[in-house]
Short mmCIF file of C-alpha atoms in Angstrom, two decimals:
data_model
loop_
_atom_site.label_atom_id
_atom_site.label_comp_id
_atom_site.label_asym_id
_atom_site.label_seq_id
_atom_site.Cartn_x
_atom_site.Cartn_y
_atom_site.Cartn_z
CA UNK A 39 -9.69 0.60 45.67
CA UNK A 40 -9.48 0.11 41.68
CA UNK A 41 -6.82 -2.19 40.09
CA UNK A 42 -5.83 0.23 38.23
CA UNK A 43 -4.59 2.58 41.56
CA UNK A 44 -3.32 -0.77 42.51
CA UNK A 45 -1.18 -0.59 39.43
CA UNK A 46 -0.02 3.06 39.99
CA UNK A 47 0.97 2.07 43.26
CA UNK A 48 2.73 -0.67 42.42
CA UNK A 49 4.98 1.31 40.16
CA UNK A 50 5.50 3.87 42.29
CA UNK A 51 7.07 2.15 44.78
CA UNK A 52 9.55 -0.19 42.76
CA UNK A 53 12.63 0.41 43.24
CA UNK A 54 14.94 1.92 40.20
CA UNK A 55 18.88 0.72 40.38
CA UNK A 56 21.39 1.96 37.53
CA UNK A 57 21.43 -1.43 35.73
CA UNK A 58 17.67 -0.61 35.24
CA UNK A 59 18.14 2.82 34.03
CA UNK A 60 21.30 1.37 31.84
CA UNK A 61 18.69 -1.92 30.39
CA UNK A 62 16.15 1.06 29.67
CA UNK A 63 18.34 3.21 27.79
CA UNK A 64 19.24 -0.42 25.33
CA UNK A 65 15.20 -0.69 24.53
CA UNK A 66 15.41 3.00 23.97
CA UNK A 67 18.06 2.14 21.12
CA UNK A 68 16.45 -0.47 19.95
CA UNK A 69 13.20 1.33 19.47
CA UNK A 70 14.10 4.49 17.98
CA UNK A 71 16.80 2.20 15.60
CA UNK A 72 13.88 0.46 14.36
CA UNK A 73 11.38 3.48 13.68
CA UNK A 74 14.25 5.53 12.17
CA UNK A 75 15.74 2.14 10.19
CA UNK A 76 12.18 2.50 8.49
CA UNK A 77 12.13 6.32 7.02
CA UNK A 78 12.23 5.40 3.68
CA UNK A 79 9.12 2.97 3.69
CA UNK A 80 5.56 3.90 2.04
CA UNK A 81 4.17 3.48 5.68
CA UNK A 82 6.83 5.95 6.60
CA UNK A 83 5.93 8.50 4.29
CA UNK A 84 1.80 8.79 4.85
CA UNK A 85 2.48 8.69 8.35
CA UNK A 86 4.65 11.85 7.67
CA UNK A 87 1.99 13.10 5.22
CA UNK A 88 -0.84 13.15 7.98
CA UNK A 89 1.77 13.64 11.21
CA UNK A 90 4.31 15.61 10.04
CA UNK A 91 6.78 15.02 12.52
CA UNK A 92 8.24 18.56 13.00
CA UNK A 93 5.05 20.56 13.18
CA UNK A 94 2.61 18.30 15.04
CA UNK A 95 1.91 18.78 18.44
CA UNK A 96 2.98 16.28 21.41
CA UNK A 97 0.24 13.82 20.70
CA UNK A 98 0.67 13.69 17.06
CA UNK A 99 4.25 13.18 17.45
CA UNK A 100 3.84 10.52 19.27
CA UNK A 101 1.26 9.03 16.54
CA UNK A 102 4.26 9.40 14.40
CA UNK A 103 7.12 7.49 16.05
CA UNK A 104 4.47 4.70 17.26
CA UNK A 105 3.78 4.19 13.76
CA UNK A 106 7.43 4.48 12.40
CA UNK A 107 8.54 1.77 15.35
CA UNK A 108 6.79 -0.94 14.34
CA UNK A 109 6.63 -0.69 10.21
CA UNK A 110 10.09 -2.98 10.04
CA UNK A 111 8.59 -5.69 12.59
CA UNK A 112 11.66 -5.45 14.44
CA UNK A 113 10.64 -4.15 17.45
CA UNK A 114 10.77 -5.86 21.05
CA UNK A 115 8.32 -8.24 22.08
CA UNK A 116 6.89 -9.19 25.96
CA UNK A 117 6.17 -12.91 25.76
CA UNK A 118 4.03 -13.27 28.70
CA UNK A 119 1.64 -10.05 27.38
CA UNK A 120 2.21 -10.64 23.77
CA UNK A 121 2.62 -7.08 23.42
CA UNK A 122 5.45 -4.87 21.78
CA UNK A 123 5.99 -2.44 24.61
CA UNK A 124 8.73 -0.41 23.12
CA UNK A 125 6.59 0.92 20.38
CA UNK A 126 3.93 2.47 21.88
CA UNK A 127 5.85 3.50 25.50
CA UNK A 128 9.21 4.65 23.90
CA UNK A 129 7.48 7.47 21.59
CA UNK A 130 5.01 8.47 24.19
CA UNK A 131 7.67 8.98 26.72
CA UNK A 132 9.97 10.89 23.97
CA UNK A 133 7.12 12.93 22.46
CA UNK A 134 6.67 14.39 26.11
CA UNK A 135 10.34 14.45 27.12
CA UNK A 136 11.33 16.19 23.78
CA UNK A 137 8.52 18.90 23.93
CA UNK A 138 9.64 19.45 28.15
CA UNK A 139 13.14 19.50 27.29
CA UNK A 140 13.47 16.84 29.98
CA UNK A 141 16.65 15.10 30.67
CA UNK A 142 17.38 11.53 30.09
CA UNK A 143 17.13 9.93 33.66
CA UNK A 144 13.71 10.97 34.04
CA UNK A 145 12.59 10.15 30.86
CA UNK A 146 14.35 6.45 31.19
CA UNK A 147 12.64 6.06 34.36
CA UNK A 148 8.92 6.45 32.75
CA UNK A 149 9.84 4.10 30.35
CA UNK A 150 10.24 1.73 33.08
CA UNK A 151 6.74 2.65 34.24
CA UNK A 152 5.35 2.35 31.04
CA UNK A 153 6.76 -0.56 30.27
CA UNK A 154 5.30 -2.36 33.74
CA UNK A 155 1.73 -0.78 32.81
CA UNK A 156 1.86 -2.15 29.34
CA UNK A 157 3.09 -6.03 30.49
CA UNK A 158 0.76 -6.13 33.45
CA UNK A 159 -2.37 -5.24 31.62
CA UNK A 160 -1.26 -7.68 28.73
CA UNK A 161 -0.74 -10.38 31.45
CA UNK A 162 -4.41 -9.69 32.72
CA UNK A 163 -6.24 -10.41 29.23
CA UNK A 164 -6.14 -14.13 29.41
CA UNK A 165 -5.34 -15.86 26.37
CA UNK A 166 -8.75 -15.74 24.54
CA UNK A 167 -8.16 -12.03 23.97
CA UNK A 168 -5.33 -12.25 21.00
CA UNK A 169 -7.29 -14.25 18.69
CA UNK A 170 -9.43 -11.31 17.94
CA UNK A 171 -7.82 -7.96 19.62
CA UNK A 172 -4.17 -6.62 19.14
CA UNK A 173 -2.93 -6.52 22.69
CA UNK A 174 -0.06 -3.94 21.88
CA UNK A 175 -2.88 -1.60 20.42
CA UNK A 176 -5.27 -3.04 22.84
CA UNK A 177 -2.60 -2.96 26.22
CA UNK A 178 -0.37 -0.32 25.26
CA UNK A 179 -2.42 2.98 26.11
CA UNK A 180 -2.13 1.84 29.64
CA UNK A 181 1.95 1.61 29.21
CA UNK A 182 1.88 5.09 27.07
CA UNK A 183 -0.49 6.74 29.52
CA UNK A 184 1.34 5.59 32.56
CA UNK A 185 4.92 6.77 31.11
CA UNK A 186 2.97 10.44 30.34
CA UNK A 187 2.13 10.53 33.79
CA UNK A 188 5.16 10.21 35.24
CA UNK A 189 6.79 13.00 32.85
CA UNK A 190 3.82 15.14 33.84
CA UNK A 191 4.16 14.87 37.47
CA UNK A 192 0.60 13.57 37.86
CA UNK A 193 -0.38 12.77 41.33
CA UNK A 194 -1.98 9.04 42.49
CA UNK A 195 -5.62 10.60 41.08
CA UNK A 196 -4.71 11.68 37.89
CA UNK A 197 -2.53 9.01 37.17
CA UNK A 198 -5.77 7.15 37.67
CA UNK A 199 -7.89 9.02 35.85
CA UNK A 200 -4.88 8.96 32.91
CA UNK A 201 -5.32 5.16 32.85
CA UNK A 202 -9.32 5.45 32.69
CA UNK A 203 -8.87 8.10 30.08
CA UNK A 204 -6.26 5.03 27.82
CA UNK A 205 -8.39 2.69 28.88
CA UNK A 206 -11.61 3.92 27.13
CA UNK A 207 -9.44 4.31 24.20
CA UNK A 208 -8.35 0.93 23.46
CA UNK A 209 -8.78 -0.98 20.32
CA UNK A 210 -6.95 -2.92 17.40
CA UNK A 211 -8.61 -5.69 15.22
CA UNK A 212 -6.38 -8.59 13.52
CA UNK A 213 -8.69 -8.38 10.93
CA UNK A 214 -5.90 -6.60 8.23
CA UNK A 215 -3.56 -9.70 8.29
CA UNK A 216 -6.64 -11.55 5.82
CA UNK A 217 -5.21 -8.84 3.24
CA UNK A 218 -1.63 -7.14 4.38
CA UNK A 219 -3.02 -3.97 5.43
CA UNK A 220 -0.84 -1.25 7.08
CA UNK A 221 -3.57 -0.55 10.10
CA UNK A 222 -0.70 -2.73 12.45
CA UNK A 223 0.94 0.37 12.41
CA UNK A 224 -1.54 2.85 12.81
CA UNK A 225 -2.14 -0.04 16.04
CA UNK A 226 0.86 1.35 17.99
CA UNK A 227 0.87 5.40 16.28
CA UNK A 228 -2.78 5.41 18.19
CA UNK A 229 -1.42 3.62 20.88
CA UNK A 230 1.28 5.82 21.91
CA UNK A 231 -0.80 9.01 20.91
CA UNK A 232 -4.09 7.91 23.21
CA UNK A 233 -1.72 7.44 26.14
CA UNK A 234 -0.54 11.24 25.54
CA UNK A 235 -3.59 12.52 25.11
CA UNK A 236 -5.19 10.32 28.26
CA UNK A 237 -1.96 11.80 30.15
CA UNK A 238 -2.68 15.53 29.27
CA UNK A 239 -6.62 15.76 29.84
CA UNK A 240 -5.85 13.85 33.56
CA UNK A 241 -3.11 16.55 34.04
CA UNK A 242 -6.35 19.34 33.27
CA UNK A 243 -8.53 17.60 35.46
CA UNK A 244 -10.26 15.75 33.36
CA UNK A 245 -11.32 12.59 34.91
CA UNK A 246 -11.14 9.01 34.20
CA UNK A 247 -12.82 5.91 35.22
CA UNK A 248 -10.97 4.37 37.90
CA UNK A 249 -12.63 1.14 37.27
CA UNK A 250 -11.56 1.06 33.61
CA UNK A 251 -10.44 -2.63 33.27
CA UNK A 252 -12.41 -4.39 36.41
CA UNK A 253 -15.59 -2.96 35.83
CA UNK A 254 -19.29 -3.74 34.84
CA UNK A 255 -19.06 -2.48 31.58
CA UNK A 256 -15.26 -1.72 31.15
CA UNK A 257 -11.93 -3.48 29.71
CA UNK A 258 -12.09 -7.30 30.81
CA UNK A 259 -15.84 -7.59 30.16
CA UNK A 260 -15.73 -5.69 26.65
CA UNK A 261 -12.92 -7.56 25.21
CA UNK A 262 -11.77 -10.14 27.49
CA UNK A 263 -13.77 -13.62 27.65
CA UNK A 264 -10.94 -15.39 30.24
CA UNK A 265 -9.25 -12.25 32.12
CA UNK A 266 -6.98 -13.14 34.80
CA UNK A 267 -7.13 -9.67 36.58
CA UNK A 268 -4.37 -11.42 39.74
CA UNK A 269 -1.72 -10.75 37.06
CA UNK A 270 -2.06 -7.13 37.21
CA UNK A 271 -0.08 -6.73 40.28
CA UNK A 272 1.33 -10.90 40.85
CA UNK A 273 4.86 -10.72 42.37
CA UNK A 274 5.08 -6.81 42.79
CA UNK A 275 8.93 -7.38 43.55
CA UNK A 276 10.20 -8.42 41.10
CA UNK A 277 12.44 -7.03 38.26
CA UNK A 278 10.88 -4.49 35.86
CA UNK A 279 8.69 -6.06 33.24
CA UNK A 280 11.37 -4.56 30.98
CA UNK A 281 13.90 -7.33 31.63
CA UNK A 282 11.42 -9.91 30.62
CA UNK A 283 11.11 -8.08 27.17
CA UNK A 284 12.81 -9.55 24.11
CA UNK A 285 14.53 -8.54 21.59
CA UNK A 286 14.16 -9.06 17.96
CA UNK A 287 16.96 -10.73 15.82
CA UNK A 288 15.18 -11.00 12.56
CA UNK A 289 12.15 -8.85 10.86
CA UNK A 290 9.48 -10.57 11.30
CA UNK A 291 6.90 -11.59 13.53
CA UNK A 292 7.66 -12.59 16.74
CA UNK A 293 5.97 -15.55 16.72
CA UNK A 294 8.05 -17.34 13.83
CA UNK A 295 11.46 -16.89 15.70
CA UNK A 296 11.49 -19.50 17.84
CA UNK A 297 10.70 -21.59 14.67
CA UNK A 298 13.69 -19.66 12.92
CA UNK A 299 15.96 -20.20 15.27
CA UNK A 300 15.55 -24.28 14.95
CA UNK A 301 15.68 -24.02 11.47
CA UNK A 302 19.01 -22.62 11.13
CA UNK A 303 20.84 -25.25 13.28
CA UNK A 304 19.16 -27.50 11.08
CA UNK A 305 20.43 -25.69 7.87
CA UNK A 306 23.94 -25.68 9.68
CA UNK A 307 23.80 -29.68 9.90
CA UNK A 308 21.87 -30.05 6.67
CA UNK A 309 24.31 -28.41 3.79
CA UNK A 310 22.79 -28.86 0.39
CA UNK A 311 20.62 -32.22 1.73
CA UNK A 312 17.25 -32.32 0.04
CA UNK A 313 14.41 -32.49 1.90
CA UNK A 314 11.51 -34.28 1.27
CA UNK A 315 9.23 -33.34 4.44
CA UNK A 316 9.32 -30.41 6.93
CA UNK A 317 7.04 -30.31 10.66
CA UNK A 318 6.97 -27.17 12.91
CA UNK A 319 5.33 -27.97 16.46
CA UNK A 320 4.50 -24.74 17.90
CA UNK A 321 1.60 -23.24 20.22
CA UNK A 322 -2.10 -22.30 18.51
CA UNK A 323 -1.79 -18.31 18.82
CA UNK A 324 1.47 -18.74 16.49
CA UNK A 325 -0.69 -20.73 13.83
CA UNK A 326 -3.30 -18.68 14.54
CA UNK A 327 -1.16 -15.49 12.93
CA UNK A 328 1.04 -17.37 11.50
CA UNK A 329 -0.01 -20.03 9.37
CA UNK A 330 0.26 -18.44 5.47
CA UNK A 331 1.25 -21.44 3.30
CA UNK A 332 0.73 -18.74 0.15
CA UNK A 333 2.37 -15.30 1.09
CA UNK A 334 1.68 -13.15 -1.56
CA UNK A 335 3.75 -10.11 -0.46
CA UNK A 336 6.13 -9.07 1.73
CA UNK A 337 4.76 -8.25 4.91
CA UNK A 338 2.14 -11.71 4.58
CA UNK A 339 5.70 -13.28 3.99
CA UNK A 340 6.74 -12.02 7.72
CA UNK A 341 3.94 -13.21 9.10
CA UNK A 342 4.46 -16.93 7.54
CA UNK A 343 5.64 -19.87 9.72
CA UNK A 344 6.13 -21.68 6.44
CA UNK A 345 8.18 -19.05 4.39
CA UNK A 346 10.71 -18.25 7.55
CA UNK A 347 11.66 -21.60 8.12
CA UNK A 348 11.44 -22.47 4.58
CA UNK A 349 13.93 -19.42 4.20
CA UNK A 350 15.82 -20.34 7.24
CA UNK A 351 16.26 -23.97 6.63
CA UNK A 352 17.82 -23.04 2.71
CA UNK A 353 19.52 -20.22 2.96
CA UNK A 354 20.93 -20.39 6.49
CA UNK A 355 19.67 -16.05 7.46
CA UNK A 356 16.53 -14.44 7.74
CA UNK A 357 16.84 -10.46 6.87
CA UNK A 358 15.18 -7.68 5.19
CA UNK A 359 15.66 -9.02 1.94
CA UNK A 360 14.32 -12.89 2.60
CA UNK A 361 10.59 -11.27 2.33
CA UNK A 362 10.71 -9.74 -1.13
CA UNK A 363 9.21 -11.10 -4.43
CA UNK A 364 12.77 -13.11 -5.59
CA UNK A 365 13.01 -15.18 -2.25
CA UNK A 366 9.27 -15.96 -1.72
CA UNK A 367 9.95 -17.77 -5.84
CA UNK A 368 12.95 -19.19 -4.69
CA UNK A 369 11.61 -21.55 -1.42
CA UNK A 370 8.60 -21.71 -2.76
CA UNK A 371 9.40 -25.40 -3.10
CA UNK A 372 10.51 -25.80 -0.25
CA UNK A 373 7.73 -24.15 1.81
CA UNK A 374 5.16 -26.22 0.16
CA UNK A 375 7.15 -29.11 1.91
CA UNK A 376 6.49 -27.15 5.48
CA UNK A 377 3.40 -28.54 8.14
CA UNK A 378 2.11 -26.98 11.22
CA UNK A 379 1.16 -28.56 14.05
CA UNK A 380 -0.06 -27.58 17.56
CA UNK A 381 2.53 -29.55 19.90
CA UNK A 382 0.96 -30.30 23.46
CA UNK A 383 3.85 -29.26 25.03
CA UNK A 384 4.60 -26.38 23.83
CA UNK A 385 0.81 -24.83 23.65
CA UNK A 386 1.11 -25.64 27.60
CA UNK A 387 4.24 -23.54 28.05
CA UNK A 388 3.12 -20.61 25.95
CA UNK A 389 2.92 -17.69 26.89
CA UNK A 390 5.35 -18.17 29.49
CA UNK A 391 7.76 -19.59 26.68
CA UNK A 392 7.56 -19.54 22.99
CA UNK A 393 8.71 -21.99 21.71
CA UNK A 394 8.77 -24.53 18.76
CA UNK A 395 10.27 -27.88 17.14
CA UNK A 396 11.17 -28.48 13.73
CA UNK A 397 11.91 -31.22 12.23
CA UNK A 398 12.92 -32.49 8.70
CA UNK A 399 13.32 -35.50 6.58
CA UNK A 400 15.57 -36.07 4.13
CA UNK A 401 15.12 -37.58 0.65
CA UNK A 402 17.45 -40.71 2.02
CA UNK A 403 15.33 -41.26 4.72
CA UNK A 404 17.09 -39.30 7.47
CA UNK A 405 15.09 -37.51 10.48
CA UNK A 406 16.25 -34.23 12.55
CA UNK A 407 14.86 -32.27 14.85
CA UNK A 408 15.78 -28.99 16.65
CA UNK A 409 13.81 -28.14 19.40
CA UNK A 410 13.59 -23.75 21.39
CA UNK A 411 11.98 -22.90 24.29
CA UNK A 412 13.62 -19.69 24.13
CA UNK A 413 14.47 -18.26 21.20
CA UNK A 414 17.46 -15.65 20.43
CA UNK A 415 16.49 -12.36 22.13
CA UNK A 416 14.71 -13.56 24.66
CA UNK A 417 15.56 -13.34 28.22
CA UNK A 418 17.17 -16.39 28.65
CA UNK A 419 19.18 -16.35 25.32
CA UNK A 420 19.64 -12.70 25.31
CA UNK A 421 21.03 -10.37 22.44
CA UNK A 422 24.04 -8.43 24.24
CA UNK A 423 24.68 -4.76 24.28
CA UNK A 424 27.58 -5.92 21.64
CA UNK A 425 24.68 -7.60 19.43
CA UNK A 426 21.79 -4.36 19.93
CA UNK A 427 24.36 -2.29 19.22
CA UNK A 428 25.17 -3.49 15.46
CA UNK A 429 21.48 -4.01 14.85
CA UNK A 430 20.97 -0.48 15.83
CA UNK A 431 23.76 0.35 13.51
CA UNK A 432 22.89 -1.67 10.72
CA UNK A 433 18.82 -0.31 10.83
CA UNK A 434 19.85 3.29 11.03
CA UNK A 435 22.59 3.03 8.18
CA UNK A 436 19.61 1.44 6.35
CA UNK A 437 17.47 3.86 7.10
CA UNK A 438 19.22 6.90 5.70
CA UNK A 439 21.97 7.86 8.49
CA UNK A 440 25.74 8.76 7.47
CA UNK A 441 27.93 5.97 9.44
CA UNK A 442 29.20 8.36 11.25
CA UNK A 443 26.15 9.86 12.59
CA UNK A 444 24.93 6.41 13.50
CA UNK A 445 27.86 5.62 15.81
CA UNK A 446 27.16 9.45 17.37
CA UNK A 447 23.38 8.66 17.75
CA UNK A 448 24.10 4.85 19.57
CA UNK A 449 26.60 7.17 21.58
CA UNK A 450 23.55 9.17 22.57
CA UNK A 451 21.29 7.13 23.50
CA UNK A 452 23.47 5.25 25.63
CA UNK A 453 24.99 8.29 27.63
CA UNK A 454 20.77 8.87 28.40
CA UNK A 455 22.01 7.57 31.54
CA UNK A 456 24.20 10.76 32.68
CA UNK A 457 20.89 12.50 32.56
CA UNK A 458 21.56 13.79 28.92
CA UNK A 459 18.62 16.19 27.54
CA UNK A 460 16.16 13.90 25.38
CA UNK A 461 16.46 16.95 23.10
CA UNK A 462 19.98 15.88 21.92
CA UNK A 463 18.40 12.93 20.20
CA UNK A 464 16.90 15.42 17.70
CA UNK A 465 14.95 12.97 15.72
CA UNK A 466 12.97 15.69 13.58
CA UNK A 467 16.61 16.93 12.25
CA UNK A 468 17.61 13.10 11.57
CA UNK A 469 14.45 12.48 9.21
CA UNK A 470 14.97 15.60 7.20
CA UNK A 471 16.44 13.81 4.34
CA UNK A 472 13.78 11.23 4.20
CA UNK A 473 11.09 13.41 4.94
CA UNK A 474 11.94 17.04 3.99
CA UNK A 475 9.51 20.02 5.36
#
């Protein structure tokens, strides 16, 4: 027996209820808002160049919404993993479902599956893993592979071999944050494509290695120094993976929210006080990314612990536009003020819970703090289907869409659940304008 048939089987016998199907179909929303909320992006337009999104074949297309997904960093985020399921799993599952003509249950279903596959691995990497490897690029061919298979209709085998097949495929170096490079979205575009591909060749009988992550020579010893392999099937019972998945408020790395989110209480109690000093207390993988006291462009600026609460704490929002050149000039004063810290508590909780502290002192002399454990999005402070559904709005209006035709797709999406054809989503016709043929 092979953890990874130990994983299969653990999917395959979890139960599915509506409320999952329903929670599914929200993720679903949220992905696709965020990869078509991005169309008119330079990242947007090579990966069009090179996958052209109407003429590729299944894998490719996949490649292309992976990519698009995660170019606005407002994807969902798996705490415990530290992997952005919905990026890699969501296109996978659609590039197959589209090119089937499949109908919505089924495809909302291997999103579940996916989504469990993804989490589980990224729960079995042990902490060590992130400071070097990209656990969505790294993790997420298991999710994308294991949400192909069940579209496919692959048996126990070749859902095994399908895994082997990701497995072998995985990869994703941190190494472009030293200089803003786009390769974090080529991450989840080869993501979602190798779990296609490792899908397809299973369904051919081509074989993979069933001892892919527990091996001699496979996952855990290649790129895992402290795996914890028990996590791959801990607490089978419990609710899908995909209701411990949060969801993204602001656009920027995940990492900085729980930070955000202290800051503006603070800016709510603070008016126009000036502030002399500002501390963030948060866990070492968040500094590790994180910790850019000199973002020289926007997407450095998302990945900044210093500009985001800098931003937070003065102008009281975070949003598209608190990343460009004018607003890293204007808190650049104030995020020279900012320090990070490693708080002991907090390192202990992560990645269970993100959290963070901030606190500030004023030029009279006056300390506050504000303190998450769980930041907006996240399970425990969750956005609402209210909430997802004006982000959704608000990225696909910003991406291109007619109002109208924004309110028609959310109406979509949602009604996924009546068993709807995937096809109906027509993503190829909605990037037409921003992407013509």
């Amino acid at each position: 027996m092979s953890l990874t048939r130990d994983l299969v089987r653990l999917i395959r016998t979890k139960e599915v209820t509506e409320s999952d199907l329903t929670q599914s179909a929200l993720f679903v929303l949220d992905t696709l808002a965020c990869a078509l909320g991005a169309l008119n992006t330079e990242p947007a337009r090579i990966l069009a160049a090179v996958a052209p999104p109407r003429t590729a074949d299944t894998a490719r297309r996949a490649f292309y919404l992976g990519g698009l997904s995660h170019i606005l960093e407002m994807d969902d985020l798996h705490r415990d993993s530290v992997t952005h399921p919905g990026c890699v799993v969501i296109p996978a599952a659609w590039a197959i479902a589209d090119a089937r003509d499949l109908g919505g249950r089924a495809f909302l279903k291997a999103i579940l599956a996916g989504y469990e596959a993804c989490c589980r691995v990224g729960m079995a990497v042990g902490k060590a893993h992130y400071r070097i490897w990209h656990n969505t690029s790294t993790c997420g061919p298991f999710g994308s592979a294991m949400a192909a298979a069940e579209l496919l209709g692959l048996g126990e085998d070749h859902a095994v071999w399908a895994l082997g097949n990701a497995g072998t495929q995985s990869a994703g170096l941190w190494e472009f944050l030293a200089s803003g490079a786009m390769s974090k979205h080529l991450h989840t575009a080869r993501a979602a494509e190798s779990g296609v591909l490792a899908a397809q060749l299973a369904a051919e009988g081509f074989t993979g290695a069933e001892h892919i992550l527990e091996g001699e020579k496979g996952f855990f010893a290649g790129l895992c120094s402290d795996p914890a392999p028990e996590a791959l099937t801990h607490d089978p019972s419990r609710p899908w993976e995909v209701g411990r998945t949060s969801i993204k408020p602001w656009p920027c790395c995940r990492h900085t929210h729980p930070a955000i989110d202290a800051a503006l209480e603070l800016h709510a109690k603070l008016g126009n006080t000036t502030l002399s000093k500002i501390t963030v207390g948060a866990y070492r993988a968040a500094l590790d990314v994180c910790d850019r006291l000199h973002p020289d462009d926007p997407y450095s600026a998302r990945f900044s612990l210093q500009h985001c609460v800098a931003i937070a704490l003065t102008e009281g929002r975070v949003d598209q536009q608190s990343f460009d050149a004018g607003a890293r000039v204007r808190v650049a004063g104030e995020r020279a003020k900012v320090s990070l810290h490693v708080d002991g508590g907090i390192e202990a909780a992560y990645p269970n819970a993100w959290g963070a502290i901030v606190t500030v002192e004023t030029a009279d002399g006056q300390v506050m703090s504000a303190i998450r454990s769980a930041a907006k999005g996240d399970a425990e402070n969750p956005v609402d289907a209210t909430e997802l559904a004006s982000k959704a709005h608000d990225l696909l209006v910003g991406g291109g869409m007619a109002e109208a035709d924004a309110a028609q797709f959310i109406l979509t999406v949602k009604s996924l659940t009546e068993d709807r054809p995937v096809r109906e989503l027509d993503l190829f016709k909605l990037d037409r304008a921003s992407h013509p043929a």
